[in-house]
Coordinates of C-alpha atoms and ligand atoms in Angstrom, one line a residue:
X11 CA 17.2 -56.2 34.4
X12 CA 19.2 -57.8 37.2
X13 CA 17.6 -58.9 40.5
X14 CA 19.5 -58.5 43.7
X15 CA 18.4 -59.6 47.1
X16 CA 20.4 -57.9 49.8
X17 CA 19.2 -60.0 52.8
X18 CA 19.7 -62.1 55.8
X19 CA 20.9 -65.7 56.0
X20 CA 20.0 -67.6 59.2
X21 CA 20.4 -71.0 60.6
X22 CA 16.9 -71.9 62.0
X23 CA 16.8 -74.2 65.1
X24 CA 13.2 -75.4 65.1
X25 CA 11.6 -76.9 68.1
X26 CA 8.2 -78.7 67.8
X27 CA 5.9 -78.2 70.7
X28 CA 2.3 -78.8 71.7
X29 CA 1.9 -75.1 72.4
X30 CA 4.2 -72.0 72.3
X31 CA 6.0 -71.7 75.7
X32 CA 4.3 -69.3 78.1
X33 CA 6.1 -66.8 80.4
X34 CA 7.7 -68.7 83.3
X35 CA 6.9 -72.1 81.7
X36 CA 9.3 -74.9 80.8
X37 CA 8.2 -77.5 78.3
X38 CA 10.2 -80.2 76.6
X39 CA 10.4 -80.7 72.9
X40 CA 10.8 -84.1 71.4
X41 CA 11.8 -82.9 68.0
X42 CA 14.5 -80.4 66.9
X43 CA 15.3 -79.6 63.3
X44 CA 18.0 -77.4 61.8
X45 CA 16.9 -75.6 58.7
X46 CA 18.4 -73.0 56.3
X47 CA 16.3 -69.8 56.7
X48 CA 16.4 -66.1 57.1
X49 CA 13.8 -63.9 55.4
X50 CA 16.5 -63.0 52.8
X51 CA 17.6 -66.5 52.0
X52 CA 14.0 -67.8 51.9
X53 CA 13.0 -65.0 49.5
X54 CA 16.0 -65.6 47.2
X55 CA 15.0 -69.3 47.1
X56 CA 11.3 -68.4 46.4
X57 CA 12.4 -66.1 43.5
X58 CA 14.7 -68.9 42.2
X59 CA 12.0 -71.6 42.5
X60 CA 9.6 -69.2 40.7
X61 CA 12.2 -69.2 37.8
X62 CA 14.1 -65.9 38.4
X63 CA 17.9 -65.4 38.2
X64 CA 18.8 -64.0 41.6
X65 CA 22.0 -62.4 43.0
X66 CA 22.1 -62.6 46.8
X67 CA 24.3 -60.2 48.9
X68 CA 24.9 -60.5 52.6
X69 CA 27.2 -62.0 55.2
X70 CA 27.6 -65.3 56.9
X71 CA 29.9 -66.5 59.7
X72 CA 32.3 -69.4 59.8
X73 CA 29.3 -71.8 60.4
X74 CA 27.5 -70.5 57.2
X75 CA 28.6 -73.0 54.6
X76 CA 25.2 -74.8 54.7
X77 CA 23.5 -71.5 53.9
X78 CA 25.7 -70.8 50.8
X79 CA 25.3 -74.4 49.7
X80 CA 21.5 -74.3 49.7
X81 CA 21.4 -71.0 47.8
X82 CA 23.9 -72.4 45.2
X83 CA 22.0 -75.6 44.9
X84 CA 19.0 -73.5 43.8
X85 CA 21.0 -71.5 41.3
X86 CA 21.3 -68.3 43.3
X87 CA 24.5 -66.4 42.6
X88 CA 26.4 -65.9 45.9
X89 CA 29.3 -63.8 44.6
X90 CA 28.2 -61.0 46.9
X91 CA 27.9 -63.1 50.0
X92 CA 30.9 -62.7 52.3
X93 CA 32.0 -65.2 54.9
X94 CA 33.4 -63.4 58.0
X95 CA 34.7 -64.2 61.4
X96 CA 32.1 -65.1 64.1
X97 CA 28.7 -66.7 63.9
X98 CA 26.0 -66.5 61.2
X99 CA 22.6 -65.2 62.0
X100 CA 20.4 -67.8 63.7
X101 CA 16.9 -68.2 65.1
X102 CA 15.2 -70.3 67.7
X103 CA 11.7 -71.1 66.4
X104 CA 8.9 -72.8 68.3
X105 CA 6.2 -74.5 66.2
X106 CA 3.0 -75.6 67.8
X107 CA 0.7 -78.4 66.8
X108 CA -1.4 -76.0 64.7
X109 CA 1.6 -74.8 62.8
X110 CA 1.8 -71.4 64.4
X111 CA 5.3 -70.2 65.3
X112 CA 7.2 -67.7 67.4
X113 CA 10.8 -66.7 66.6
X114 CA 13.8 -65.4 68.5
X115 CA 16.3 -63.8 66.0
X116 CA 20.0 -63.4 66.6
X117 CA 21.5 -61.1 63.9
X118 CA 25.1 -62.4 63.9
X119 CA 26.9 -61.7 60.6
X120 CA 23.7 -60.2 59.1
X121 CA 24.4 -57.2 61.4
X122 CA 28.0 -56.7 60.1
X123 CA 27.1 -55.2 56.8
X124 CA 28.6 -51.7 56.5
X125 CA 27.8 -48.7 54.2
X126 CA 31.1 -49.5 52.4
X127 CA 29.8 -53.0 51.7
X128 CA 26.7 -51.5 50.3
X129 CA 28.6 -49.2 47.9
X130 CA 30.8 -52.1 46.7
X131 CA 27.8 -54.5 46.1
X132 CA 25.7 -51.9 44.4
X133 CA 28.6 -50.9 42.1
X134 CA 27.7 -54.0 40.2
X135 CA 24.1 -52.9 39.6
X136 CA 22.6 -50.1 37.6
X137 CA 19.4 -48.1 36.8
X138 CA 16.4 -50.4 36.1
X139 CA 17.8 -53.3 38.2
X140 CA 15.8 -54.4 41.2
X141 CA 16.8 -54.8 44.9
X142 CA 14.8 -56.8 47.4
X143 CA 15.1 -56.0 51.1
X144 CA 13.8 -57.2 54.5
X145 CA 14.6 -55.9 57.9
X146 CA 17.1 -58.4 59.2
X147 CA 20.4 -56.8 58.1
X148 CA 22.4 -53.7 59.1
X149 CA 22.9 -50.6 56.8
X150 CA 19.4 -51.0 55.3
X151 CA 18.8 -47.2 55.1
X152 CA 22.1 -46.9 53.1
X153 CA 20.9 -49.5 50.7
X154 CA 17.6 -47.7 50.1
X155 CA 19.4 -44.4 49.6
X156 CA 22.1 -45.7 47.3
X157 CA 19.8 -47.9 45.3
X158 CA 17.4 -45.0 44.8
X159 CA 20.3 -42.7 43.7
X160 CA 21.2 -45.3 41.1
X161 CA 17.7 -45.5 39.8
X162 CA 17.2 -49.1 40.9
X163 CA 13.7 -50.3 41.8
X164 CA 13.2 -51.3 45.4
X165 CA 11.0 -54.0 46.9
X166 CA 10.9 -53.8 50.7
X167 CA 9.4 -56.2 53.2
X168 CA 9.8 -54.4 56.5
X169 CA 9.9 -57.5 58.6
X170 CA 10.4 -57.8 61.5
X171 CA 8.9 -54.3 62.0
X172 CA 10.7 -51.7 64.1
X173 CA 9.6 -48.1 64.8
X174 CA 12.8 -46.6 63.3
X175 CA 11.8 -47.9 59.9
X176 CA 9.3 -45.1 59.7
X177 CA 12.2 -42.7 59.6
X178 CA 13.6 -44.3 56.5
X179 CA 12.8 -42.8 53.0
X180 CA 9.9 -45.2 52.3
X181 CA 8.8 -42.9 49.5
X182 CA 11.7 -44.5 47.5
X183 CA 10.1 -47.9 47.7
X184 CA 8.4 -49.2 44.6
X185 CA 6.6 -52.2 46.3
X186 CA 6.1 -52.4 50.0
X187 CA 5.2 -55.9 51.3
X188 CA 3.6 -56.2 54.8
X189 CA 1.5 -58.6 56.8
X190 CA -1.4 -57.4 58.8
X191 CA 0.7 -56.7 61.9
X192 CA 3.4 -54.8 60.0
X193 CA 0.8 -53.0 57.9
X194 CA -1.0 -51.9 61.1
X195 CA 2.3 -50.7 62.7
X196 CA 3.4 -48.8 59.5
X197 CA 0.0 -47.2 58.9
X198 CA -1.6 -46.8 62.3
X199 CA -4.7 -48.5 60.9
X200 CA -6.4 -51.8 61.4
X201 CA -8.8 -52.3 58.6
X202 CA -7.1 -53.8 55.5
X203 CA -8.4 -51.3 52.9
X204 CA -7.4 -48.4 55.2
X205 CA -3.9 -49.9 55.7
X206 CA -3.5 -50.1 51.9
X207 CA -4.8 -46.6 51.1
X208 CA -3.0 -45.0 54.0
X209 CA 0.4 -46.5 53.0
X210 CA -0.2 -45.7 49.3
X211 CA -1.2 -42.1 50.0
X212 CA 1.7 -41.5 52.3
X213 CA 4.5 -43.1 50.3
X214 CA 3.1 -43.4 46.7
X215 CA 4.3 -47.0 46.6
X216 CA 2.4 -50.1 45.5
X217 CA 1.5 -52.1 48.6
X218 CA 1.0 -55.9 49.0
X219 CA -0.8 -56.8 52.3
X220 CA -0.8 -60.5 53.4
X221 CA -3.6 -61.4 55.8
X222 CA -2.9 -65.0 56.9
X223 CA -6.1 -67.0 56.7
X224 CA -7.9 -64.0 55.2
X225 CA -5.7 -64.1 52.0
X226 CA -3.9 -61.1 50.5
X227 CA -4.6 -57.7 49.0
X228 CA -2.8 -55.3 46.7
X229 CA -3.2 -51.6 45.9
X230 CA -1.2 -49.4 43.6
X231 CA -3.4 -46.4 43.3
X232 CA -5.4 -47.9 40.4
X233 CA -6.0 -51.6 41.1
X234 CA -7.3 -52.8 44.5
X235 CA -7.2 -56.6 44.3
X236 CA -7.8 -59.3 46.8
X237 CA -7.4 -63.0 46.8
X238 CA -8.4 -65.7 49.3
X239 CA -6.1 -68.5 50.5
X240 CA -6.3 -72.0 49.1
X241 CA -7.2 -74.7 51.6
X242 CA -4.3 -76.6 53.0
X243 CA -3.2 -79.0 55.7
X244 CA -1.2 -76.5 57.7
X245 CA 1.8 -77.9 59.6
X246 CA 4.2 -75.0 59.7
X247 CA 3.6 -71.4 58.6
X248 CA 7.4 -70.5 58.6
X249 CA 8.4 -68.9 55.2
X250 CA 4.8 -68.6 54.0
X251 CA 5.3 -64.8 53.8
X252 CA 8.7 -65.2 52.1
X253 CA 7.1 -67.5 49.5
X254 CA 4.4 -64.9 48.9
X255 CA 7.0 -62.2 48.5
X256 CA 9.2 -64.1 46.0
X257 CA 6.3 -65.5 43.9
X258 CA 4.2 -62.3 43.8
X259 CA 7.2 -60.0 43.1
X260 CA 8.6 -62.2 40.4
X261 CA 5.2 -62.5 38.7
X262 CA 4.8 -58.7 38.6
X263 CA 8.4 -58.2 37.4
X264 CA 7.8 -60.7 34.5
X265 CA 4.6 -59.0 33.3
X266 CA 1.7 -60.7 35.2
X267 CA -1.2 -58.6 36.4
X268 CA -1.5 -58.0 40.2
X269 CA -4.6 -60.4 40.1
X270 CA -2.5 -63.1 38.4
X271 CA 0.4 -62.5 40.8
X272 CA -1.9 -62.8 43.8
X273 CA -3.3 -66.1 42.5
X274 CA 0.1 -67.6 41.9
X275 CA 1.6 -66.5 45.2
X276 CA -1.5 -67.8 47.1
X277 CA -1.1 -71.2 45.5
X278 CA 2.7 -71.3 46.3
X279 CA 2.2 -70.3 49.9
X280 CA -0.6 -72.9 50.4
X281 CA 2.0 -75.5 49.6
X282 CA 4.7 -74.0 51.8
X283 CA 2.5 -74.1 54.9
X284 CA 1.7 -77.8 54.3
X285 CA 5.4 -78.6 54.8
X286 CA 7.8 -78.3 57.7
X287 CA 10.8 -75.9 57.6
X288 CA 11.7 -72.7 55.9
X289 CA 13.6 -72.5 52.5
X290 CA 13.1 -76.2 51.8
X291 CA 9.3 -75.9 52.2
X292 CA 8.9 -73.5 49.3
X293 CA 7.6 -75.2 46.2
X294 CA 9.0 -75.1 42.7
X295 CA 6.8 -73.6 40.0
X296 CA 6.4 -77.1 38.5
X297 CA 5.0 -78.4 41.8
X298 CA 2.4 -75.6 41.8
X299 CA 1.4 -76.5 38.2
X300 CA 1.2 -80.1 39.2
X301 CA -0.9 -79.5 42.3
X302 CA -3.3 -77.0 40.8
X303 CA -3.4 -78.5 37.3
X304 CA -2.2 -75.5 35.3
Ligands
LIG638 O1 10.3 -65.6 57.5 C1 10.8 -66.8 58.2 C2 12.2 -66.6 58.6 O2 12.2 -65.6 59.6 C3 12.8 -67.8 59.2 O3 13.5 -68.6 58.3 C4 13.8 -67.2 60.3 O4 15.1 -67.3 60.0 C5 13.3 -65.7 60.4 O5 14.3 -64.9 59.9

């Protein structure tokens, strides 16, 4: 089984603030950091740090060398990442003193992926291989359709959520990963159990629902599991969801039960939120073992 992440790569410009800027307000920041991020890149690194062999596909611009470097440093195969004219995707992220964030996303090269690119990349993969997707790149629907036609398994994190995603063939997804906001938008429900059962009944896909401070839940038609968070000194929640996605999915793909996968991913995310930044804040498996004494 080969694991492909067809996903975004962003340069994150992160501004530390007392509080998130309000409409009409100007506040100054005394700290700006530049981090490698993008839900795609973060999730590839989470998979890699969890121990998986990952192929990443996507596009960066002329300024994207640092994004390729960080992936390669973590052993991610970047043969299917193209460097094109123009700018890479980037974000402007505000982080307040409680670690909450708000994000402006500019797609850049992530939005230049064409259906032809999809066909070319997927020609290197086959039935039984797994593709991981988020909603920060173009030609997403084509990837779902072509991956399904090939018999690949599809893990989809529809973040950030857009209404048009509901017109995609979500019944082809094997594992849908949503937070409480995306889960509510996808299902039209607010209560966690109802979100899970509604999405499962509608798409017949396993669903992982992350609930921030309330932990996470999973439902696949048989098992309904939940897990609380581990206490942590929260400094920045960026990439917590990506950490959860990588660790949880890799655990399931390598034979863990949903309950074990929830436990491991909760531990991993509790470390991510205690550190500043995106990809770099994701812990290695050995760090989780060290911290939680496994
Ligand atoms: O999930 C966190 C990521 O979302 C950030 O790294 C940022 O690039 C945005 O895509």
